[in-house]
PDB file of N, CA and C in Angstrom:
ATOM      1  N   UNK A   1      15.006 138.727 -23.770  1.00 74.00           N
ATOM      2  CA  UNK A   1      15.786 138.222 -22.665  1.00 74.00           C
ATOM      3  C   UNK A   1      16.115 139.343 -21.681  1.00 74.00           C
ATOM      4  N   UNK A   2      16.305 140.990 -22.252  1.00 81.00           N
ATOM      5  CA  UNK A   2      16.791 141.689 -21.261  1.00 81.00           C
ATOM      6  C   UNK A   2      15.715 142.353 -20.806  1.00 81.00           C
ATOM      7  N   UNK A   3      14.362 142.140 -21.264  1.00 85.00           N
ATOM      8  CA  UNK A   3      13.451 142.737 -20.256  1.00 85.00           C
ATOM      9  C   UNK A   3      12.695 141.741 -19.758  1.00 85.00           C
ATOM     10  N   UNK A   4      13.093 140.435 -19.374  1.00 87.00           N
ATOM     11  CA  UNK A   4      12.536 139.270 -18.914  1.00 87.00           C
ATOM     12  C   UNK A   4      13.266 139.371 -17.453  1.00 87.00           C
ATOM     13  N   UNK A   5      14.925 139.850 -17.421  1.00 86.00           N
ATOM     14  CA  UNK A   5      15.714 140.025 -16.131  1.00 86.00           C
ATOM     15  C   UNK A   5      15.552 141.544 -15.866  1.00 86.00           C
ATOM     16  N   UNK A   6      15.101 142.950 -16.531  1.00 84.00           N
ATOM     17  CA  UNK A   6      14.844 143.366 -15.772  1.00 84.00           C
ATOM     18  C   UNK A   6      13.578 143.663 -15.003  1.00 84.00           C
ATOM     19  N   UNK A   7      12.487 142.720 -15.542  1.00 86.00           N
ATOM     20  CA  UNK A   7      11.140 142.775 -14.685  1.00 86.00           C
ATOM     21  C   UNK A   7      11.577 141.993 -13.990  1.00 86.00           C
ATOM     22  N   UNK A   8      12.495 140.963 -13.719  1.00 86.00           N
ATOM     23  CA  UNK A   8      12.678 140.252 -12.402  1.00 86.00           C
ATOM     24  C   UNK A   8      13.089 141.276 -11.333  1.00 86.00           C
ATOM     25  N   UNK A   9      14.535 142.038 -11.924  1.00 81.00           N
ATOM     26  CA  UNK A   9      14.817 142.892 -10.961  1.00 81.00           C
ATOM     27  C   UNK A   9      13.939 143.950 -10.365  1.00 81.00           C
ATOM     28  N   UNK A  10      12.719 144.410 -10.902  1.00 82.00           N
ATOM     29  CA  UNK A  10      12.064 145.009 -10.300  1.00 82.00           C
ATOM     30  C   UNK A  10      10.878 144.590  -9.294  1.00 82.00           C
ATOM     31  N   UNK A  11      10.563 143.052 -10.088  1.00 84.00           N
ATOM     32  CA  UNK A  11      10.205 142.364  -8.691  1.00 84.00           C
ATOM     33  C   UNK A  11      10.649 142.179  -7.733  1.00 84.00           C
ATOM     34  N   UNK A  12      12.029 142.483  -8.084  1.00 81.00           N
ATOM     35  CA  UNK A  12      12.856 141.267  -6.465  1.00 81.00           C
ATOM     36  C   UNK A  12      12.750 143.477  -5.524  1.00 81.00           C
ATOM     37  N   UNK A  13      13.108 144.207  -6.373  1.00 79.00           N
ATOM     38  CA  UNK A  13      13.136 145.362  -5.525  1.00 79.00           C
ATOM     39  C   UNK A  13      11.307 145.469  -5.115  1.00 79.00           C
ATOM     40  N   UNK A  14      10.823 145.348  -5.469  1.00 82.00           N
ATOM     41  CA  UNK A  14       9.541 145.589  -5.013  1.00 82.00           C
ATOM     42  C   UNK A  14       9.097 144.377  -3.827  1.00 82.00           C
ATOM     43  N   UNK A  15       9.555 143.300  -3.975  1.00 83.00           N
ATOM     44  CA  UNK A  15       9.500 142.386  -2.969  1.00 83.00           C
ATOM     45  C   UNK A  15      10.075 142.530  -1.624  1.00 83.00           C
ATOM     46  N   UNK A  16      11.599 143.423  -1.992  1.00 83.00           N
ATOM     47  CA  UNK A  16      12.286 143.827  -0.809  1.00 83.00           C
ATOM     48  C   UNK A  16      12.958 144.853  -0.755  1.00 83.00           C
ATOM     49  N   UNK A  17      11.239 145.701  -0.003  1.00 84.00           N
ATOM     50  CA  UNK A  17      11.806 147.087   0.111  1.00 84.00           C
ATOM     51  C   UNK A  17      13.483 147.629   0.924  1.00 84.00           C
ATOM     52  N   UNK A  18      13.589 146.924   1.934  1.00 87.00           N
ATOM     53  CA  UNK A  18      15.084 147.061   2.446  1.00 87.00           C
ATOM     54  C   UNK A  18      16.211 147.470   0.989  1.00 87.00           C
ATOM     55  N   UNK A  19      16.620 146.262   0.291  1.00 83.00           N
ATOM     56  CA  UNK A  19      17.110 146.392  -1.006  1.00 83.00           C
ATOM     57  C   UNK A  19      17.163 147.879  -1.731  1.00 83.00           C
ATOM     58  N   UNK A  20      15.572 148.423  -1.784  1.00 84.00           N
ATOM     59  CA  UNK A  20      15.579 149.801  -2.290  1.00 84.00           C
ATOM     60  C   UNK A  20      16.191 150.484  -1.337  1.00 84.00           C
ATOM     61  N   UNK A  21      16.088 150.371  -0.389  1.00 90.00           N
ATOM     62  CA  UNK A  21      16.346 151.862   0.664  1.00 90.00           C
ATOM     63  C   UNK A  21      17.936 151.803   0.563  1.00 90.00           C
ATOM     64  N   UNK A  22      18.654 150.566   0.732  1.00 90.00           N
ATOM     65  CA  UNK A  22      19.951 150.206   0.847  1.00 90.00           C
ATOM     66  C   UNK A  22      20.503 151.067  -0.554  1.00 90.00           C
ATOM     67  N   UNK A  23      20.011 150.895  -1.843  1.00 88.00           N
ATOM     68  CA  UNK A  23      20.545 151.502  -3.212  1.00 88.00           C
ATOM     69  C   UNK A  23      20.317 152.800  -3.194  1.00 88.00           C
ATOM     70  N   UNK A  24      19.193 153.168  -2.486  1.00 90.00           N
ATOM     71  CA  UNK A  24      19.137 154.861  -2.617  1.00 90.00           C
ATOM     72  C   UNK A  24      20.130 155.588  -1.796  1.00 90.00           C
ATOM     73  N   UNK A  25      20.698 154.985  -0.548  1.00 94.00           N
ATOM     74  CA  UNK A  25      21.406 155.081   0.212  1.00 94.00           C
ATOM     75  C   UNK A  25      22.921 155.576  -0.293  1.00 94.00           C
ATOM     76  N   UNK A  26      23.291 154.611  -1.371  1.00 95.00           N
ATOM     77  CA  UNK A  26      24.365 154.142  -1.439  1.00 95.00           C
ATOM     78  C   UNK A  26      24.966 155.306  -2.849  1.00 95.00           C
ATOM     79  N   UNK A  27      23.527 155.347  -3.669  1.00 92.00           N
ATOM     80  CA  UNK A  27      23.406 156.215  -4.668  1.00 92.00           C
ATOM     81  C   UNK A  27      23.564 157.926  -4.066  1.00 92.00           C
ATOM     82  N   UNK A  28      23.183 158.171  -2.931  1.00 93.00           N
ATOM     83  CA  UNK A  28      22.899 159.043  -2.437  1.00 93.00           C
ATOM     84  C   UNK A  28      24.669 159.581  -1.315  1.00 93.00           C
ATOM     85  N   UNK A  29      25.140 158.799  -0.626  1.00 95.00           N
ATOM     86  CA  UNK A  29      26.697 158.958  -0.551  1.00 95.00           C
ATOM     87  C   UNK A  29      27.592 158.862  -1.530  1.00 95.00           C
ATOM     88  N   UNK A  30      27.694 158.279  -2.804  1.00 95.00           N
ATOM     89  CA  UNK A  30      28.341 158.608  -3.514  1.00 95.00           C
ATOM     90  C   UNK A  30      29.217 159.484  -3.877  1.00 95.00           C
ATOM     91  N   UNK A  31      28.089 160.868  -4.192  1.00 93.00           N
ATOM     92  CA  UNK A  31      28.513 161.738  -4.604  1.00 93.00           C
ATOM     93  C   UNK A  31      29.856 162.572  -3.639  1.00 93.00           C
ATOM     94  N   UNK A  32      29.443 162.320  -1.985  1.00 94.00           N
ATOM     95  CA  UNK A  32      30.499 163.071  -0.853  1.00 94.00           C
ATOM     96  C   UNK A  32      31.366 161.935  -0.884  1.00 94.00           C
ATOM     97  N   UNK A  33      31.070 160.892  -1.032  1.00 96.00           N
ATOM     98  CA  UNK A  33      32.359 159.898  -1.275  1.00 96.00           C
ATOM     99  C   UNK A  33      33.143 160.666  -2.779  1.00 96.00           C
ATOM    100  N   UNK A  34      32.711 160.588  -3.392  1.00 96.00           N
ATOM    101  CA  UNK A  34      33.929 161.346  -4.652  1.00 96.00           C
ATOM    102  C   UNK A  34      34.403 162.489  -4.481  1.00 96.00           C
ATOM    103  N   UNK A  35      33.539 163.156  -3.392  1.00 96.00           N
ATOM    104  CA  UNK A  35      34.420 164.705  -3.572  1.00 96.00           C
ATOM    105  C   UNK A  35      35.409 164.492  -2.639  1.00 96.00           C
ATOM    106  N   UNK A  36      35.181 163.377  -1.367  1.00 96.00           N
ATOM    107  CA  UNK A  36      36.412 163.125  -0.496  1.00 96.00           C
ATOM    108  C   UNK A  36      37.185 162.624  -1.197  1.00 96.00           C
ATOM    109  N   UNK A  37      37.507 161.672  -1.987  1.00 96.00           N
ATOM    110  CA  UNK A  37      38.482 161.303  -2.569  1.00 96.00           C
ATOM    111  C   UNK A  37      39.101 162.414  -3.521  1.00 96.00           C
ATOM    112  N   UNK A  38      38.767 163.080  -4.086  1.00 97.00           N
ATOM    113  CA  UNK A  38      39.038 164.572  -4.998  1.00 97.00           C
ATOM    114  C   UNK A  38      39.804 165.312  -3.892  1.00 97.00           C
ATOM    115  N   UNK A  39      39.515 165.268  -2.930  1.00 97.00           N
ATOM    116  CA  UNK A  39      40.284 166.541  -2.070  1.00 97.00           C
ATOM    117  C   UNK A  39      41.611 165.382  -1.441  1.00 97.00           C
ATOM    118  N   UNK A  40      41.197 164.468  -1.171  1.00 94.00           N
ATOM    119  CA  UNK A  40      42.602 163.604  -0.616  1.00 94.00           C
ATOM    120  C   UNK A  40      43.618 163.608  -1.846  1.00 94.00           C
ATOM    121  N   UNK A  41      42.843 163.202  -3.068  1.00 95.00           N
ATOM    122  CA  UNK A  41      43.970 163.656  -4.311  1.00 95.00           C
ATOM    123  C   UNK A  41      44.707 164.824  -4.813  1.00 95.00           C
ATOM    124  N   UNK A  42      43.975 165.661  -4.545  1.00 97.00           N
ATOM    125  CA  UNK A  42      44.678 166.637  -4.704  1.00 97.00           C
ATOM    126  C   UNK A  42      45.379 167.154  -3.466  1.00 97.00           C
ATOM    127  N   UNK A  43      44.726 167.188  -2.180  1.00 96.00           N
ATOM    128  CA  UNK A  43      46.271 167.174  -1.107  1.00 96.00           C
ATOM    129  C   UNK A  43      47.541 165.873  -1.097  1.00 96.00           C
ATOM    130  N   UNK A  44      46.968 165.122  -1.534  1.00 95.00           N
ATOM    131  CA  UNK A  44      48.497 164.361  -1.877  1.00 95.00           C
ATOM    132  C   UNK A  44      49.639 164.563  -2.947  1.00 95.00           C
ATOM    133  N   UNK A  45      48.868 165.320  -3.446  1.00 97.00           N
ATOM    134  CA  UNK A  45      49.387 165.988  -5.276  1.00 97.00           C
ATOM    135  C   UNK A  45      50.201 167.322  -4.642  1.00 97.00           C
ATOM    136  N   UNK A  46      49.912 167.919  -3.606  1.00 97.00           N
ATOM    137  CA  UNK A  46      50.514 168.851  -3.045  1.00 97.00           C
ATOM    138  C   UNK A  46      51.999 168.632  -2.309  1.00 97.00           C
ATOM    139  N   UNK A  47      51.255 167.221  -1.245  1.00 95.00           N
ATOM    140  CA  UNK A  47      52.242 167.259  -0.544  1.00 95.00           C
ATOM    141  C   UNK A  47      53.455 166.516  -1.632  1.00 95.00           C
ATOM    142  N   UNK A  48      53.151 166.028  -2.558  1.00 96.00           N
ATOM    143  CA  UNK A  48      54.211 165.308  -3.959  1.00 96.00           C
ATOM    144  C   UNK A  48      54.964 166.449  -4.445  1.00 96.00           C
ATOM    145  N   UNK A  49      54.632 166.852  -4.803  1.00 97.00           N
ATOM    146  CA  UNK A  49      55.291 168.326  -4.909  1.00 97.00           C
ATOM    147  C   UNK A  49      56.150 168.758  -4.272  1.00 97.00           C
ATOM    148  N   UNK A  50      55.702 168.952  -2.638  1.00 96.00           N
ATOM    149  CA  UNK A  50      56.476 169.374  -2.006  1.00 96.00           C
ATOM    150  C   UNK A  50      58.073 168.354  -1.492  1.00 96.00           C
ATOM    151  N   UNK A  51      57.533 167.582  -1.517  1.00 93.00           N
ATOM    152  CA  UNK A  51      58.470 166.508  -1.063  1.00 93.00           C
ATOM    153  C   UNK A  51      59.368 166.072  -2.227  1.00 93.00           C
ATOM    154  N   UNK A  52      59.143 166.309  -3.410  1.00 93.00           N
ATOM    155  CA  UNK A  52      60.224 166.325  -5.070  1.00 93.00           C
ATOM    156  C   UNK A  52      60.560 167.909  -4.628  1.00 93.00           C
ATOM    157  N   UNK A  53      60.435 168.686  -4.354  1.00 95.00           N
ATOM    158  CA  UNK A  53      60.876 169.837  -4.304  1.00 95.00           C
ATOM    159  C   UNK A  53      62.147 170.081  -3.225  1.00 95.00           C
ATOM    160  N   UNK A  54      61.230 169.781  -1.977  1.00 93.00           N
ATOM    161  CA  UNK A  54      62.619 169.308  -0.943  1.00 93.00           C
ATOM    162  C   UNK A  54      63.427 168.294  -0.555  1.00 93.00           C
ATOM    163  N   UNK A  55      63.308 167.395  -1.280  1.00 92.00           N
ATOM    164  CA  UNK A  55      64.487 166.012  -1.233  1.00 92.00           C
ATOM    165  C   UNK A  55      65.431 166.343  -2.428  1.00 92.00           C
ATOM    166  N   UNK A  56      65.021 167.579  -3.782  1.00 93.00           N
ATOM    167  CA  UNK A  56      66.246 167.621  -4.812  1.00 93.00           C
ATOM    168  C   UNK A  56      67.841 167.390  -3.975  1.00 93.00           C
ATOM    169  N   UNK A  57      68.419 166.265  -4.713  1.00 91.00           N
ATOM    170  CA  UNK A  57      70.017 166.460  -4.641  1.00 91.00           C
ATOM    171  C   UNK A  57      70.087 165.350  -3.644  1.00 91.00           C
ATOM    172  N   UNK A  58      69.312 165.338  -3.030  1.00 91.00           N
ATOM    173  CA  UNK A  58      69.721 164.005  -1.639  1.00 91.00           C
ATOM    174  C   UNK A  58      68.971 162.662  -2.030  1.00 91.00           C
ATOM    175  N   UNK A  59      69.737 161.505  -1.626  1.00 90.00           N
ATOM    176  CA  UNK A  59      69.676 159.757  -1.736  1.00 90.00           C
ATOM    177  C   UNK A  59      67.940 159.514  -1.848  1.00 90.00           C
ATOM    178  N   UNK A  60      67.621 159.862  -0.809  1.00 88.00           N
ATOM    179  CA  UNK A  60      65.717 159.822  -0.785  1.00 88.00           C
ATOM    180  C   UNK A  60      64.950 160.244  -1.762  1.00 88.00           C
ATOM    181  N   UNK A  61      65.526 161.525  -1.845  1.00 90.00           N
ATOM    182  CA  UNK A  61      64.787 162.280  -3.134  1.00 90.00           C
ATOM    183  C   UNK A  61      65.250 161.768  -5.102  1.00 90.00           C
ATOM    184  N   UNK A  62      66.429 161.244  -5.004  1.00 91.00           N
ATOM    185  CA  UNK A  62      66.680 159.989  -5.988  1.00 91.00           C
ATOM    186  C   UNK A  62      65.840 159.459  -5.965  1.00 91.00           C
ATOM    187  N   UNK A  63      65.687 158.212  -4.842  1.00 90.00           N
ATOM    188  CA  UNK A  63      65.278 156.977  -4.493  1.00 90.00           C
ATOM    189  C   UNK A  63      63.822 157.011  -4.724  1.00 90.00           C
ATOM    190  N   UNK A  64      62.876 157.763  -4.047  1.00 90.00           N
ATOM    191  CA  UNK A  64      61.453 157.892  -3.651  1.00 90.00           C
ATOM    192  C   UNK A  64      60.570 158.859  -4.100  1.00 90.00           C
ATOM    193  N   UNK A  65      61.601 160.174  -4.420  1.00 91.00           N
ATOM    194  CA  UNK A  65      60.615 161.370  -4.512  1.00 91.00           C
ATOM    195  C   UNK A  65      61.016 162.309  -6.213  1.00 91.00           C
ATOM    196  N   UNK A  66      61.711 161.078  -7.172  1.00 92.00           N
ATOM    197  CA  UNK A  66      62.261 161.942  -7.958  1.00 92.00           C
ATOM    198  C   UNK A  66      61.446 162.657  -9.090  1.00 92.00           C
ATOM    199  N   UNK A  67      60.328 161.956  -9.091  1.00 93.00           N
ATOM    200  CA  UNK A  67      59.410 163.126 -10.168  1.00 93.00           C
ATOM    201  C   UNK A  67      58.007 163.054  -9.249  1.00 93.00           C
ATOM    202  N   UNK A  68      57.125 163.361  -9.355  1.00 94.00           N
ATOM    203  CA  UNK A  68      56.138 163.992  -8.366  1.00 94.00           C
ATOM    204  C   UNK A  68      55.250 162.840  -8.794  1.00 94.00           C
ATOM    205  N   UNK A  69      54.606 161.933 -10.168  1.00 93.00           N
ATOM    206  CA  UNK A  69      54.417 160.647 -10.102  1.00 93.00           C
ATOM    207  C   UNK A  69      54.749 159.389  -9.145  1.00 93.00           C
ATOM    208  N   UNK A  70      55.974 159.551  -9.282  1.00 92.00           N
ATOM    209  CA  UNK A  70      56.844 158.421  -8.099  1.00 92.00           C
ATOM    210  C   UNK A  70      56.859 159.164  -6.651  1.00 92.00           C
ATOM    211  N   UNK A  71      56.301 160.551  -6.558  1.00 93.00           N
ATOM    212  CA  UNK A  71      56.338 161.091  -5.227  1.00 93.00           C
ATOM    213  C   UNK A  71      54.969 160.598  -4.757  1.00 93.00           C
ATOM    214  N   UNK A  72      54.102 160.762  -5.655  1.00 94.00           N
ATOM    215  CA  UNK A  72      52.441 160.279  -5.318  1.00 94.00           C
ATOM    216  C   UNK A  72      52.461 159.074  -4.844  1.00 94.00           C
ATOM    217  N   UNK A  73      53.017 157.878  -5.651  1.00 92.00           N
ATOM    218  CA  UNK A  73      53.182 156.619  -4.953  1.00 92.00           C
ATOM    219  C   UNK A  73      53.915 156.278  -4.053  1.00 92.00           C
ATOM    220  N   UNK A  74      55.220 156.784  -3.457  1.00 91.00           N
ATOM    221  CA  UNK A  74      55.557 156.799  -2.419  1.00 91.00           C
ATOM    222  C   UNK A  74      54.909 157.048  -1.207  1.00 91.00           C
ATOM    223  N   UNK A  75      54.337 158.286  -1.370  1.00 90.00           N
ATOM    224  CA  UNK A  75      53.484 159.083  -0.156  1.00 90.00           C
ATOM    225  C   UNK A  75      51.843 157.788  -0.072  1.00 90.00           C
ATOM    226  N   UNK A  76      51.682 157.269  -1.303  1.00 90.00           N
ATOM    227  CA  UNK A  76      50.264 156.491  -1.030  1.00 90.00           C
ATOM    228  C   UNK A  76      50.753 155.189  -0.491  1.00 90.00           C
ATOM    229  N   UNK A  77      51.664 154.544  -1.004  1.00 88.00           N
ATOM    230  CA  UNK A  77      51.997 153.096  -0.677  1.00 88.00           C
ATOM    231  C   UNK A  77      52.785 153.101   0.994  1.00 88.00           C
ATOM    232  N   UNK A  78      53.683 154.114   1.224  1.00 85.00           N
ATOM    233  CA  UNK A  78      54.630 153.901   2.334  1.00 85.00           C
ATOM    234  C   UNK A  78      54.106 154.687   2.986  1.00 85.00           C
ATOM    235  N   UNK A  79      53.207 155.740   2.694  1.00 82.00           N
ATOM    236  CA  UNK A  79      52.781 157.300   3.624  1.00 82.00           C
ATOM    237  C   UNK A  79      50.767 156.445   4.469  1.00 82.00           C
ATOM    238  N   UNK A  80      50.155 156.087   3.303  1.00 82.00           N
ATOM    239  CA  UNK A  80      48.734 155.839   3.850  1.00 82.00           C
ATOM    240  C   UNK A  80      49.016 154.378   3.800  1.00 82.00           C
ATOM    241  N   UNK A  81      49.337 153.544   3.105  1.00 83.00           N
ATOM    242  CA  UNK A  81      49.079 152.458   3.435  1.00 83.00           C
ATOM    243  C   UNK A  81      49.992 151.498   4.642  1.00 83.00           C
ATOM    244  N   UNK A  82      51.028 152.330   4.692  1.00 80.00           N
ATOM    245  CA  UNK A  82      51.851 152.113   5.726  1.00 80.00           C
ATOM    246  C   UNK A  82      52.596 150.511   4.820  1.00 80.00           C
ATOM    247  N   UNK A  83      53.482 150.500   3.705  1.00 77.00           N
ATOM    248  CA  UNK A  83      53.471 149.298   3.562  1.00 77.00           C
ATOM    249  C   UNK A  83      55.283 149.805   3.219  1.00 77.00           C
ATOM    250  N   UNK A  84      55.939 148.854   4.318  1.00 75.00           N
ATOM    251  CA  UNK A  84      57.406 149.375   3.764  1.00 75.00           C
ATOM    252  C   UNK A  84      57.857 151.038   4.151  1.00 75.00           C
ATOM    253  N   UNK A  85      56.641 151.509   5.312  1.00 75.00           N
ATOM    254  CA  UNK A  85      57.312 152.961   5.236  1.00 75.00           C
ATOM    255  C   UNK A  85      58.721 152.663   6.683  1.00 75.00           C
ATOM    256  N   UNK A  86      59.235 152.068   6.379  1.00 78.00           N
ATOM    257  CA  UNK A  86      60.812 151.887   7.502  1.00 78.00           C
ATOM    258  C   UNK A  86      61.525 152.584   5.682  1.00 78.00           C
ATOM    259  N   UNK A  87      61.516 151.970   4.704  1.00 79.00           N
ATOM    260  CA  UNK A  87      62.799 152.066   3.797  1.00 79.00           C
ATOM    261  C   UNK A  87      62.575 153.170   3.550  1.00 79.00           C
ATOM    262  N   UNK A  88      61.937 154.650   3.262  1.00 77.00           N
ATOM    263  CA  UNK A  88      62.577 155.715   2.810  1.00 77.00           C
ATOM    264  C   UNK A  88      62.271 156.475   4.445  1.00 77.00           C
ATOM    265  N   UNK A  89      62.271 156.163   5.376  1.00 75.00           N
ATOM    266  CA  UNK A  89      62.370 156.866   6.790  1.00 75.00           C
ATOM    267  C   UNK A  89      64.233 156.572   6.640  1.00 75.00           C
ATOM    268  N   UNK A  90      64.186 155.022   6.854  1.00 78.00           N
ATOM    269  CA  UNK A  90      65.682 154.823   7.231  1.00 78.00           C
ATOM    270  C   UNK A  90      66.524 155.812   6.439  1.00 78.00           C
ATOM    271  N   UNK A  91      66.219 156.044   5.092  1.00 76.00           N
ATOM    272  CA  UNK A  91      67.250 156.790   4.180  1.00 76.00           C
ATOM    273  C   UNK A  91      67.246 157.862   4.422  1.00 76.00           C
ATOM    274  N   UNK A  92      66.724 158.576   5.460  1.00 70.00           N
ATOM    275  CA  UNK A  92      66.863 160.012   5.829  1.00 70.00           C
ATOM    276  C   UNK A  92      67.360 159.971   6.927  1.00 70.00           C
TER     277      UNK A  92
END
Protein backbone atom coordinates (compact mmCIF):
# COMPACT_ATOMS: atom_id res chain seq x y z
CA UNK A 1 0.00 0.00 0.00
CA UNK A 2 2.87 2.48 0.82
CA UNK A 3 4.71 2.05 -2.30
CA UNK A 4 1.53 1.97 -4.42
CA UNK A 5 1.04 5.99 -3.00
CA UNK A 6 4.43 6.68 -3.26
CA UNK A 7 4.81 5.77 -7.04
CA UNK A 8 1.72 7.84 -7.39
CA UNK A 9 3.47 10.68 -5.80
CA UNK A 10 6.21 10.48 -8.04
CA UNK A 11 4.04 10.38 -10.93
CA UNK A 12 2.01 13.25 -10.03
CA UNK A 13 5.73 15.14 -9.47
CA UNK A 14 6.91 13.98 -12.71
CA UNK A 15 3.66 14.97 -14.40
CA UNK A 16 4.00 18.44 -12.86
CA UNK A 17 7.15 19.77 -13.09
CA UNK A 18 5.94 23.27 -11.52
CA UNK A 19 5.09 21.08 -8.20
CA UNK A 20 8.91 20.07 -8.18
CA UNK A 21 10.34 23.44 -8.62
CA UNK A 22 7.71 24.86 -6.00
CA UNK A 23 9.21 21.96 -3.20
CA UNK A 24 12.75 22.61 -4.03
CA UNK A 25 12.01 26.13 -3.50
CA UNK A 26 10.45 25.85 -0.37
CA UNK A 27 13.04 23.13 0.86
CA UNK A 28 15.64 25.47 -0.14
CA UNK A 29 14.27 28.81 2.09
CA UNK A 30 13.79 26.94 4.90
CA UNK A 31 16.84 26.82 6.20
CA UNK A 32 17.14 31.26 6.25
CA UNK A 33 13.63 31.01 7.40
CA UNK A 34 14.92 29.17 10.71
CA UNK A 35 17.87 31.11 11.23
CA UNK A 36 15.46 34.29 11.05
CA UNK A 37 13.36 33.04 13.48
CA UNK A 38 16.57 31.98 15.81
CA UNK A 39 17.78 35.52 15.77
CA UNK A 40 14.17 37.14 16.41
CA UNK A 41 14.22 34.61 19.43
CA UNK A 42 16.90 35.30 20.81
CA UNK A 43 16.57 39.24 20.44
CA UNK A 44 13.34 38.94 22.15
CA UNK A 45 15.00 36.82 24.94
CA UNK A 46 17.17 39.92 25.32
CA UNK A 47 14.89 42.48 25.20
CA UNK A 48 12.83 40.00 28.20
CA UNK A 49 15.50 40.39 30.17
CA UNK A 50 15.85 43.67 29.91
CA UNK A 51 12.45 44.72 30.55
CA UNK A 52 12.21 42.05 34.01
CA UNK A 53 15.28 43.83 34.86
CA UNK A 54 13.92 47.38 34.53
CA UNK A 55 10.28 47.22 35.61
CA UNK A 56 11.69 45.34 39.20
CA UNK A 57 9.49 46.94 42.06
CA UNK A 58 6.92 48.81 39.82
CA UNK A 59 2.90 47.71 39.00
CA UNK A 60 3.99 46.72 35.20
CA UNK A 61 6.84 44.86 36.09
CA UNK A 62 4.43 42.75 38.67
CA UNK A 63 1.80 42.68 36.15
CA UNK A 64 3.67 41.86 32.68
CA UNK A 65 7.31 41.55 33.09
CA UNK A 66 7.76 39.49 36.33
CA UNK A 67 9.94 36.56 35.27
CA UNK A 68 11.50 36.80 31.78
CA UNK A 69 8.99 33.74 30.55
CA UNK A 70 5.97 36.05 31.15
CA UNK A 71 8.35 38.91 29.80
CA UNK A 72 8.69 36.85 26.41
CA UNK A 73 4.96 36.65 26.13
CA UNK A 74 4.18 39.95 26.89
CA UNK A 75 6.71 41.47 24.45
CA UNK A 76 5.25 38.64 21.68
CA UNK A 77 1.48 38.95 22.29
CA UNK A 78 1.18 42.92 23.15
CA UNK A 79 4.80 43.97 21.61
CA UNK A 80 4.54 41.97 17.80
CA UNK A 81 1.27 40.98 17.64
CA UNK A 82 -0.09 44.14 18.75
CA UNK A 83 -3.01 42.37 20.65
CA UNK A 84 -4.08 44.37 23.88
CA UNK A 85 -0.79 46.42 23.76
CA UNK A 86 -3.06 49.72 25.35
CA UNK A 87 -3.06 47.50 28.92
CA UNK A 88 0.59 47.40 29.95
CA UNK A 89 1.32 50.99 27.99
CA UNK A 90 -1.62 52.41 30.16
CA UNK A 91 0.13 50.98 33.40
CA UNK A 92 3.13 52.96 32.87
Amino acid sequence: ARLTRMARMARLLRAMPELMILIKGICAATRSVLFTLMLLCLLMYVFAIAFAQLTVGTEVGHTYFNKVGSSMYTLLVCGTMLDGIGAPLSKL
